[in-house]
Coordinates of C-alpha atoms and ligand atoms in Angstrom, one line a residue:
X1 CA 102.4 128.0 358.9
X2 CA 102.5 131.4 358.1
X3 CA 105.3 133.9 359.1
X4 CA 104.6 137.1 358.3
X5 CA 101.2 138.8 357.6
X6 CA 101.6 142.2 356.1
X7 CA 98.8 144.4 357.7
X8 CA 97.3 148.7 358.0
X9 CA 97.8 148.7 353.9
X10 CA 96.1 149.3 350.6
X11 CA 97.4 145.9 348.6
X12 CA 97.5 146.8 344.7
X13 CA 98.8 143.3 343.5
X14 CA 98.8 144.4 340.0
X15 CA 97.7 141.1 338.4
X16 CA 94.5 142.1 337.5
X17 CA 93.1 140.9 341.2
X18 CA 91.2 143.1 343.5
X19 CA 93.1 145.4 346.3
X20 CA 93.3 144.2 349.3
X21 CA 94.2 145.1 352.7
X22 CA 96.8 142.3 354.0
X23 CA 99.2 139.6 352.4
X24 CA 101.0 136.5 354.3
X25 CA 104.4 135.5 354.1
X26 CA 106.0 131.8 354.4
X27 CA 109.4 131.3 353.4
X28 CA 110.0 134.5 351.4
X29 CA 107.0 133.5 349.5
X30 CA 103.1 135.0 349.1
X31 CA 100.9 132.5 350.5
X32 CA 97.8 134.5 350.5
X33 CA 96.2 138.3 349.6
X34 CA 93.3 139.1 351.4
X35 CA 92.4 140.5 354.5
X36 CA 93.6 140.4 358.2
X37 CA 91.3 138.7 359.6
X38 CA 91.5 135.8 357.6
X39 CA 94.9 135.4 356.8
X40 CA 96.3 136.4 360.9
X41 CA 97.2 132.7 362.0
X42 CA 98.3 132.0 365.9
X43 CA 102.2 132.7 365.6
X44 CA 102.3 134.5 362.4
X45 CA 103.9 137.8 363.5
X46 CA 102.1 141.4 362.3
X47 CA 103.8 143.8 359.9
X48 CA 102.8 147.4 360.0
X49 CA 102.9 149.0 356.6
X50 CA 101.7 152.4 358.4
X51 CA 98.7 153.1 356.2
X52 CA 100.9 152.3 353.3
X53 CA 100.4 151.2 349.9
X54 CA 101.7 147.8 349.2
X55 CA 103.4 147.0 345.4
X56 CA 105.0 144.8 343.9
X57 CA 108.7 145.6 344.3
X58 CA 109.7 147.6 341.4
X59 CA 112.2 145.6 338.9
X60 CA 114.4 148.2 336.8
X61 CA 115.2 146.3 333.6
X62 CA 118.0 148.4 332.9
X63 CA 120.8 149.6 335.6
X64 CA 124.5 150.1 336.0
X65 CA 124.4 150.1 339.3
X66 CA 128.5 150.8 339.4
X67 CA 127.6 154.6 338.2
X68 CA 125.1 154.7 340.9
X69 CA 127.2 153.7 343.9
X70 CA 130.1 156.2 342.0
X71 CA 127.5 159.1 342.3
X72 CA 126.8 157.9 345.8
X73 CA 130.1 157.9 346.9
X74 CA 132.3 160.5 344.6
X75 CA 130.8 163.7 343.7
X76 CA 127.0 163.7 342.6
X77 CA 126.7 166.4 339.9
X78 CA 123.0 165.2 338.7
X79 CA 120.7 168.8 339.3
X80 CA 123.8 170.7 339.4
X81 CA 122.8 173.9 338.2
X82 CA 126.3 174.6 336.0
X83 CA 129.8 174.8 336.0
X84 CA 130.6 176.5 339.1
X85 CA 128.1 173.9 341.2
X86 CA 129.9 171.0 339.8
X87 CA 133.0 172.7 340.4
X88 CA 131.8 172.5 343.9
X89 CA 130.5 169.3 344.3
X90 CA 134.3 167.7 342.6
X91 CA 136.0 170.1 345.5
X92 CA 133.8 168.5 348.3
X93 CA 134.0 165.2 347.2
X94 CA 138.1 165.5 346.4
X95 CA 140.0 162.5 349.1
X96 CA 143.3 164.2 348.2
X97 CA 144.5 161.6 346.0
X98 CA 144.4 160.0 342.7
X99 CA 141.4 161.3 340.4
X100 CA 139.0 163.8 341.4
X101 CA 135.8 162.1 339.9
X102 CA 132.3 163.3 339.5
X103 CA 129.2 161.5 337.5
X104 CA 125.7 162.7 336.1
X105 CA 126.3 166.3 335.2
X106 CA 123.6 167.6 332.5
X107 CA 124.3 171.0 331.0
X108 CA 120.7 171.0 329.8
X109 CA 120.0 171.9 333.0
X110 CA 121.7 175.2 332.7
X111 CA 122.7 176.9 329.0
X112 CA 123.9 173.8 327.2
X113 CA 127.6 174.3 327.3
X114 CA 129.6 171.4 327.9
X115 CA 132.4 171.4 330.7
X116 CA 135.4 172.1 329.8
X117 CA 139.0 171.6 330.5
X118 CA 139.6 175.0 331.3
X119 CA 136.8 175.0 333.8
X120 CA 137.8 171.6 335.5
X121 CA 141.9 172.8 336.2
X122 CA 140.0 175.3 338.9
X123 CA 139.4 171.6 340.5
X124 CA 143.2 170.8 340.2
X125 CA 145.5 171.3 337.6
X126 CA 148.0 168.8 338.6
X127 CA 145.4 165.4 339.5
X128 CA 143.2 164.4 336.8
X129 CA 139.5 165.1 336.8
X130 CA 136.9 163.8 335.5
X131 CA 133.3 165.0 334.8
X132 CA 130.6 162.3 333.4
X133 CA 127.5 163.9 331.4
X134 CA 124.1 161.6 333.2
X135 CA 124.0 159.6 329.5
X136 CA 128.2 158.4 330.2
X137 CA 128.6 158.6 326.6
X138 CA 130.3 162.3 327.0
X139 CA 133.0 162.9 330.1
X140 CA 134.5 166.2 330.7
X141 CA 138.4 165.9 331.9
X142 CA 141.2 168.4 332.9
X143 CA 144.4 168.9 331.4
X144 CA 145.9 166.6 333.6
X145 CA 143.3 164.3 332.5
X146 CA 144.3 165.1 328.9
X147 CA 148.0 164.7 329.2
X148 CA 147.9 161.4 331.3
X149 CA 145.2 159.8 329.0
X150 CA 146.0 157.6 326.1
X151 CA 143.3 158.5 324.2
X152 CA 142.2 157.4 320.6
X153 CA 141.7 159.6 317.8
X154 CA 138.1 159.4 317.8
X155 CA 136.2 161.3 320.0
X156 CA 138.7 164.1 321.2
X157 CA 136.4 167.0 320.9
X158 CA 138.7 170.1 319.6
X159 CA 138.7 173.8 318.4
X160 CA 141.3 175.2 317.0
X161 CA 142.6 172.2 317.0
X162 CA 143.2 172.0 320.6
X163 CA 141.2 169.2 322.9
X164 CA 138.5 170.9 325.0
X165 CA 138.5 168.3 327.4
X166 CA 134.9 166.9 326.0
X167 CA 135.1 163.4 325.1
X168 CA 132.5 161.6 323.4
X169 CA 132.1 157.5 322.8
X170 CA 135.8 156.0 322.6
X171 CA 137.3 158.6 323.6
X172 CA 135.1 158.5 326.8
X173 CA 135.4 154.9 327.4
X174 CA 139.2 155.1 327.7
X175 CA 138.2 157.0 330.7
X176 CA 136.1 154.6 332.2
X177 CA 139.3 152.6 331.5
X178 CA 141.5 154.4 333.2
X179 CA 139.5 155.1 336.1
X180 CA 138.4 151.2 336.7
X181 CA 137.9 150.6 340.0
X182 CA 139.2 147.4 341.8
X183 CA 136.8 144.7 343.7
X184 CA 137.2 146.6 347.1
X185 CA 136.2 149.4 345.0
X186 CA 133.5 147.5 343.6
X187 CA 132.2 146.2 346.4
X188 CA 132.0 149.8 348.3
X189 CA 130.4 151.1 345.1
X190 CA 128.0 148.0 344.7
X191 CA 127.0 148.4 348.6
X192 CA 126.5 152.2 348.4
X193 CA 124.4 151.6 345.3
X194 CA 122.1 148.6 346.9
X195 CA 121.2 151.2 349.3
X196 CA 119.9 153.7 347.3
X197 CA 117.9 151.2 345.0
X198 CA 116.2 149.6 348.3
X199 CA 115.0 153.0 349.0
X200 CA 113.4 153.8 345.5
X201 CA 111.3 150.3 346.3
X202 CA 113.5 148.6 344.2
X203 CA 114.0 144.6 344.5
X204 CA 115.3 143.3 341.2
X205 CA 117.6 145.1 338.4
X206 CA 118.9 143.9 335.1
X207 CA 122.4 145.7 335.5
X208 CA 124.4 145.9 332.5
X209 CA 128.1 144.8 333.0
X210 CA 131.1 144.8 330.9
X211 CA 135.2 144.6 332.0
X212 CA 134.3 145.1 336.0
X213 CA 134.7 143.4 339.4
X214 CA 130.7 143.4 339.4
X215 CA 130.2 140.1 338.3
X216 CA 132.4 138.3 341.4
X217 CA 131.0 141.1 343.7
X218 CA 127.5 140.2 343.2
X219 CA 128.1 136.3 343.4
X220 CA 130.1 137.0 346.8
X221 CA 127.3 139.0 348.1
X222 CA 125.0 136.7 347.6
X223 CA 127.4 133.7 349.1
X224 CA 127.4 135.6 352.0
X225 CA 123.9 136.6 352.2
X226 CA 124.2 140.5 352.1
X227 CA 122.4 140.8 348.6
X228 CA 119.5 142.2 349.0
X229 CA 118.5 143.1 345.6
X230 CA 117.5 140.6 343.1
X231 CA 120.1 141.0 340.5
X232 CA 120.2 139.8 336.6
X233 CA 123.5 140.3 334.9
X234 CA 123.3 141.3 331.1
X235 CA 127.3 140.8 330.0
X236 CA 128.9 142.8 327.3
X237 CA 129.4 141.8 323.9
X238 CA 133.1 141.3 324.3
X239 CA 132.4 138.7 327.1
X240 CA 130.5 136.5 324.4
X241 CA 133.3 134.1 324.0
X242 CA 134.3 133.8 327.6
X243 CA 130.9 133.1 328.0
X244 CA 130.1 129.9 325.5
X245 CA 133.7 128.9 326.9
X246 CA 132.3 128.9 330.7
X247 CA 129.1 127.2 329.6
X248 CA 126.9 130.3 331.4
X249 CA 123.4 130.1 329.9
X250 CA 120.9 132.2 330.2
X251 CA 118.6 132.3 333.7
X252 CA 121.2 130.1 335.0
X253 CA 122.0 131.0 338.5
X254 CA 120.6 131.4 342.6
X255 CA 117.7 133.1 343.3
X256 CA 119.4 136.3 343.7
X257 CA 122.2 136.4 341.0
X258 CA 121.5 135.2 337.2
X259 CA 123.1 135.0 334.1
X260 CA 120.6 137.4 332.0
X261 CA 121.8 138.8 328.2
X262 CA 124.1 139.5 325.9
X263 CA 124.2 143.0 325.5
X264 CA 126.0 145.2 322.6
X265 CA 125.4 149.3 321.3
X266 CA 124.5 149.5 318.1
X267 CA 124.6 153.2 317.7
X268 CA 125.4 156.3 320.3
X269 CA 122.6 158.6 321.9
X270 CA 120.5 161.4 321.0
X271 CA 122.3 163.7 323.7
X272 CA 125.7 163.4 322.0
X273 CA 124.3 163.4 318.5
X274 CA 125.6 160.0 317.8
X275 CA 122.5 157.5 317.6
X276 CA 121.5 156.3 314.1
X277 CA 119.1 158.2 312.8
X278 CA 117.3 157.7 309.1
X279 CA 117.9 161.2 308.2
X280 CA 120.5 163.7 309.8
X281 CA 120.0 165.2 312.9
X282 CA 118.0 168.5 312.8
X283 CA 121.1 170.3 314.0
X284 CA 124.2 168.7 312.3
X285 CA 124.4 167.5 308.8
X286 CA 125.4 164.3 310.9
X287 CA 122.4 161.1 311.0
X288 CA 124.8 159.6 313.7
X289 CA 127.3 156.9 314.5
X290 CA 126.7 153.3 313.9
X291 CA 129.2 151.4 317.2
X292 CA 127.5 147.7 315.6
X293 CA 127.0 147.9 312.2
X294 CA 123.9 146.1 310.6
X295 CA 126.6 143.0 308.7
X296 CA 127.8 142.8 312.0
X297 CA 124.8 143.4 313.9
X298 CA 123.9 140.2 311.6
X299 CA 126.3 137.8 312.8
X300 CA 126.0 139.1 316.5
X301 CA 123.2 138.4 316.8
X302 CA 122.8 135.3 315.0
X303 CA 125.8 134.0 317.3
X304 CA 124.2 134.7 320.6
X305 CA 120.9 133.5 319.3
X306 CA 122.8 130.1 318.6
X307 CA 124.2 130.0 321.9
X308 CA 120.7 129.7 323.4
X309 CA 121.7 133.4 325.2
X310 CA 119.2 136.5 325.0
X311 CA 120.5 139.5 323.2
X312 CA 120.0 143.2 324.6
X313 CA 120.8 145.8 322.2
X314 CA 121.0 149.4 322.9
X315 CA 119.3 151.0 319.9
X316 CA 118.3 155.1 319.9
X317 CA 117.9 155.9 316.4
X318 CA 115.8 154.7 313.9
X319 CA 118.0 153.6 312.0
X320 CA 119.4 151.4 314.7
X321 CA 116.2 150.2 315.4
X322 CA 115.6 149.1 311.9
X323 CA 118.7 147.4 311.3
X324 CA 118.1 145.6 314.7
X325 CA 114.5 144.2 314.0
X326 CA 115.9 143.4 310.9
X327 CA 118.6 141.4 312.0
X328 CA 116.4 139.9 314.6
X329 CA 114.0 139.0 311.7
X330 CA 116.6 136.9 309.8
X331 CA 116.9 134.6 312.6
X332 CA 113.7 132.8 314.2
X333 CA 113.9 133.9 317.7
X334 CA 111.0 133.6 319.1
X335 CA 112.2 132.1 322.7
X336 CA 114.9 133.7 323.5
X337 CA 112.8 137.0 324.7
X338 CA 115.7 139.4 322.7
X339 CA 115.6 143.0 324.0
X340 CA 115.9 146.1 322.5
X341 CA 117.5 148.7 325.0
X342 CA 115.8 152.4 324.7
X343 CA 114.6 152.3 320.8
X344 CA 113.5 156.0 321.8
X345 CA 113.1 157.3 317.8
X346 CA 109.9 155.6 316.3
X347 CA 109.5 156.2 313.0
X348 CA 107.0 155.3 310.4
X349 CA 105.9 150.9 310.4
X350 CA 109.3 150.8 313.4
X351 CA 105.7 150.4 316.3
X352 CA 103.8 148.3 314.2
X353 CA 107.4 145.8 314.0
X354 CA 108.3 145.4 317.1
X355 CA 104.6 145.0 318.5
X356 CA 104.6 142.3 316.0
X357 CA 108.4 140.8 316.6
X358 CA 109.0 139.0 320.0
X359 CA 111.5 141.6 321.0
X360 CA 110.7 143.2 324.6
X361 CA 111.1 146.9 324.3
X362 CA 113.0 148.2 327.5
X363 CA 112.5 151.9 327.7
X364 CA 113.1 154.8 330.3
X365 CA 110.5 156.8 331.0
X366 CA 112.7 159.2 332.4
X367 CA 113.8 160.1 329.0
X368 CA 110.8 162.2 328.3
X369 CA 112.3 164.8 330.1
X370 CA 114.1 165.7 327.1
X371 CA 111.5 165.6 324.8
X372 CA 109.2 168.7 326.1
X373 CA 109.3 171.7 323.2
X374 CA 112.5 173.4 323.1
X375 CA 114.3 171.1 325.0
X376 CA 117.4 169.1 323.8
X377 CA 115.5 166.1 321.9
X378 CA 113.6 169.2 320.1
X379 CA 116.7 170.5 319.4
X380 CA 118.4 167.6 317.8
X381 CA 115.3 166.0 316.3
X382 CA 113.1 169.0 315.3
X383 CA 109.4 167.3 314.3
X384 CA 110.8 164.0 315.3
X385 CA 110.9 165.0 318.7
X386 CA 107.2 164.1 318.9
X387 CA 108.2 160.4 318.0
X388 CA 110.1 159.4 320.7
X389 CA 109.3 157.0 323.4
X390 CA 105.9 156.3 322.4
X391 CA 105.0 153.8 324.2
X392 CA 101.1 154.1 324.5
X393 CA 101.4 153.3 321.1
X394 CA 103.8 150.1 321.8
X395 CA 101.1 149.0 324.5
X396 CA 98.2 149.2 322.3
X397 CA 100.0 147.6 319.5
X398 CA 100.7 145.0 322.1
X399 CA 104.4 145.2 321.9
X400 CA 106.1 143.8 325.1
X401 CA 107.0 147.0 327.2
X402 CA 109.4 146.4 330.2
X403 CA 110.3 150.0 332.3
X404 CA 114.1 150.7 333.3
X405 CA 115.6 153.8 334.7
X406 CA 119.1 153.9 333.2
X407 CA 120.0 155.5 336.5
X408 CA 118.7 158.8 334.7
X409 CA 118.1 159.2 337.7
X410 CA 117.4 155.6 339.5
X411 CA 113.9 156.0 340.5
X412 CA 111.1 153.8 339.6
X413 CA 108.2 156.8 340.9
X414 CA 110.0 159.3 338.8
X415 CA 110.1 157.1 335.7
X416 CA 106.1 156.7 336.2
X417 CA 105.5 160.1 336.4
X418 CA 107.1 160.7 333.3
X419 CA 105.4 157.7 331.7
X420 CA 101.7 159.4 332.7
X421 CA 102.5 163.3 331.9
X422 CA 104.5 162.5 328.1
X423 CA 105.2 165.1 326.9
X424 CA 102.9 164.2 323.8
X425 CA 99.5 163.7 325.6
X426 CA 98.8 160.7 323.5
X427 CA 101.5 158.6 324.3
X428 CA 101.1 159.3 327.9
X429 CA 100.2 155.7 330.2
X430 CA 97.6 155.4 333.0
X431 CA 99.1 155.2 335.9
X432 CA 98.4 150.9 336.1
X433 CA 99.8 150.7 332.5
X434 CA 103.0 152.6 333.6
X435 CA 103.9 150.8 337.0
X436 CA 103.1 147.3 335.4
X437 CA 105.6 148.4 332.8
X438 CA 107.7 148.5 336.3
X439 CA 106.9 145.3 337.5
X440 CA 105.5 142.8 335.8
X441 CA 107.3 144.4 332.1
X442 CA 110.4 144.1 333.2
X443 CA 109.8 141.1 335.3
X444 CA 108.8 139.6 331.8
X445 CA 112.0 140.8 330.1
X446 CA 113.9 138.7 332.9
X447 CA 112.2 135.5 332.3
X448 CA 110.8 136.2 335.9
X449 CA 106.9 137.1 335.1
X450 CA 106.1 133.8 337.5
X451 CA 108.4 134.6 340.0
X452 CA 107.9 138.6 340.6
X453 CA 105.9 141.5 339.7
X454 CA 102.8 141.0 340.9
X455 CA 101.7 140.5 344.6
X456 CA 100.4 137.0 344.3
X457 CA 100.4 133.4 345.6
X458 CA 103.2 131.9 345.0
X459 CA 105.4 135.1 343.8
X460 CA 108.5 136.2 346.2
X461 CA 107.6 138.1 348.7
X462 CA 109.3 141.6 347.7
X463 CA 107.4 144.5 347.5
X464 CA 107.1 148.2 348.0
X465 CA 105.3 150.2 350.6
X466 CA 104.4 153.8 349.3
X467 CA 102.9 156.7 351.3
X468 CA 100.4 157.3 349.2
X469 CA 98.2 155.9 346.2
X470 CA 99.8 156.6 342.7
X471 CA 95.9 156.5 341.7
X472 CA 95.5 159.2 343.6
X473 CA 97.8 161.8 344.2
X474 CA 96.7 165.5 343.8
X475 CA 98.1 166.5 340.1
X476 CA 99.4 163.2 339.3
X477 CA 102.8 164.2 341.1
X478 CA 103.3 160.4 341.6
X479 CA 107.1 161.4 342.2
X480 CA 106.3 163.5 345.1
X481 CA 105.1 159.7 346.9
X482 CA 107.5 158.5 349.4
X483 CA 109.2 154.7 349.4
X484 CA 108.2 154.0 353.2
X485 CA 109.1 150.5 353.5
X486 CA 111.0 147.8 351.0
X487 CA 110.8 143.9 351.7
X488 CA 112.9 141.1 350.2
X489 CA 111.8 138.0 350.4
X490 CA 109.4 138.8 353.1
X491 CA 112.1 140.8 354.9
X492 CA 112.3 144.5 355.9
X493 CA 115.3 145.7 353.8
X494 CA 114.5 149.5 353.9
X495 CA 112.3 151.7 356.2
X496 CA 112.1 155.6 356.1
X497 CA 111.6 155.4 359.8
X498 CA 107.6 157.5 358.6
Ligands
LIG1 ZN1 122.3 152.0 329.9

């Protein structure tokens, strides 16, 4: 008996089947893509996707969903076009008490200069504030920031040998620290964050946690049936102990909440000059910071490999990169579906490697905004510039490409607009290459290619509606396409109301 039959749309299953014009729905589950006529059964009650577009429901394969709900609920300060606009934004969003808190600022946006401490005291100059730069690996803070902080010596930006109030990597982790929030927090934050995801299309993420509430939160949500979102939890390296202790193995869990990777940095990012590279950055005599070494890389990775747990390391730089398929190499891992996170610089044999090494790239589109001549990859890279994110090259090496948004911004149409205008016109996707790296990719990277990312029988039943065709939008703006409609499990868990 079916329950659902979703009708008035253009299917694109993405599987490699024809479009159609209607899918059925029986216990959160495709029975059957076809059309309306023969799938309508007497009971089965009619969902109108408008004229729609029906998808797969996008998975992101790379999320902190915590920074999204922040943005959503303190101040916003992604497209803020400088100082005096964040300044802004931190006013508007200022409760009165405790920090005054604003994520996502990008001063490549306006002329490069970092905020300063100077410039956040017109905010308050007795409360601490704090500004965090879209990558999180740089936050701008106050005085009062600075004098309540305990900060390490690393990382405490300085001229003349004052602090500016820029913090990069430790230094800016000691502010995530100290501005933790609790599980009410969490749980607002978590909320505010499911909200926006539904309405990107979004059903599944693979959200990277470390030290936080989300964990519980998600597990609760799900207990009490308000999780929407299909959510894979890839732990920080410094939970790996707790972890073997507890006995959580990876894909363990409901059919909301799982136990996904083991996740560790090995180096920083190209925004704040600290990934690995091979050679020095074209502006510094710096070739970047390693945060894993490649000994300890080594062992890491040889003792989450021996737990049975899939790894997800964030490598940048080539050098990262390197030392991670090497590392990767020198254990014989071809199960465990390891994961390198971004591996944005691709040098020399680094494609040929990982097409040819069981890793699953997870990359971000969205990260070719960066890389157009003259912008800030240019900058810091020079002629390597032009060998980052190539991932038509990963796809017809037949490397394993999964698509994630880092939150940069979250926004799976965005991502594949980036993916088919690259920057460098010969890594860019078709527009099929670039949402399957959006669906069934990343549904691959989470163990979950069976289960999701295609509109088939037996798949859940979570898709996207869109307002118009990707295939065919007028100058490939696929980012100017509205989300319409998102279903979970066969239900409606977004709808613009158009
Ligand atoms: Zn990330």
């Amino acid at each position: 008996m079916v329950d659902r039959v979703f009708t008035n749309c253009e299917v694109r299953p993405l599987s490699g089947d024809d479009p159609a014009s209607a899918v059925a729905v029986t216990d959160g589950t495709v029975t059957a893509v076809g059309d309306p006529d023969e799938l309508l059964t007497a009971g089965a009650e009619t969902v109108d996707c408008r004229g729609g577009v029906l998808l797969p429901g996008f998975v992101d394969a790379h999320t902190h969903l915590d920074i999204v709900g922040r943005r959503a609920v303190e101040a916003d300060l992604a497209g803020a076009d400088g100082p005096d606009n964040c300044i802004d934004r931190l006013l508007a969003a200022d409760d009165g008490e405790g920090w005054v808190l604003g994520f996502g600022y990008d001063e490549s946006d306006w002329d490069g200069e970092l905020l300063q401490a100077a410039t956040l005291d017109r905010v308050s100059t007795d409360r601490p504030v704090a500004a965090a730069r879209e990558d999180i690996h740089t936050v701008s803070v106050n005085h009062a920031a600075l004098d309540t902080l305990d900060l390490p010596d690393d990382g405490v930006r300085t001229e003349d040998g004052a602090p500016t109030g820029v913090l990069v990597e430790e230094a800016a982790e000691a502010v995530f620290d100290a501005i933790a929030p609790d599980y009410t927090q969490t749980q607002e934050y978590l909320l505010a964050a499911q909200e926006v995801a539904l309405s990107k299309g979004i059903t599944a993420v693979h959200d990277m946690v470390r030290q936080s509430h989300a964990p519980r939160v998600y597990r609760d949500l799900d207990n009490e049936d308000t999780l929407s979102l299909r959510v894979r939890l890839n732990y920080w390296a410094d939970h790996l102990d707790a972890i073997r202790e507890l006995g959580l193995v990876t894909n363990h869990g409901s059919d909301r909440v799982q136990t996904g990777a083991i996740k560790a940095y090995i180096d920083g990012s190209l925004g704040a000059g600290t990934a690995r590279l091979r050679t020095p950055y074209a502006d510094s005599d710096s070739a970047g910071e390693w945060r894993t070494d490649p000994d300890a890389l080594r062992e890491l990775v040889s003792a989450v490999d021996d737990a049975g747990l899939q790894f997800a390391a964030h490598a940048i730089g080539d050098a990262a990169i390197d030392a991670l398929l090497s590392a990767i190499e020198s254990v014989n891992a071809a199960d465990e579906r390891h994961r390198v996170e971004h591996a944005e610089v691709l040098t020399g044999d680094l494609v040929e490697r990982l097409a040819a090494s069981p890793l699953v790239v997870s990359a971000q589109p969205n990260f070719h905004r960066w890389a157009a001549p003259g912008d800030l990859y240019d900058e810091r890279l020079g002629e390597r510039r032009g060998l980052t994110n190539r991932f038509r090259d990963l796809v017809d090496a037949g490397a394993q490409l999964a698509f994630g948004s880092d939150c940069m911004p979250l926004s799976p149409l965005y991502g594949a607009q980036q993916a088919v205008t690259a920057p460098e016109p010969s890594q860019r996707l078709t527009v099929g290459k670039a949402l399957r790296a959006y669906t069934s990719g990343a549904a691959y990277a989470g163990f979950d290619e069976d289960r999701m990312g295609t509109v088939t029988p037996g798949s859940v039943a979570d898709f996207a509606v869109l307002s118009a065709s990707p295939w065919e939008v007028p100058n490939g703006k696929i980012s100017d396409i509205d989300v319409t409609m998102t279903v979970s499990a066969g239900d409606i868990v977004f709808d613009s109301g158009d």
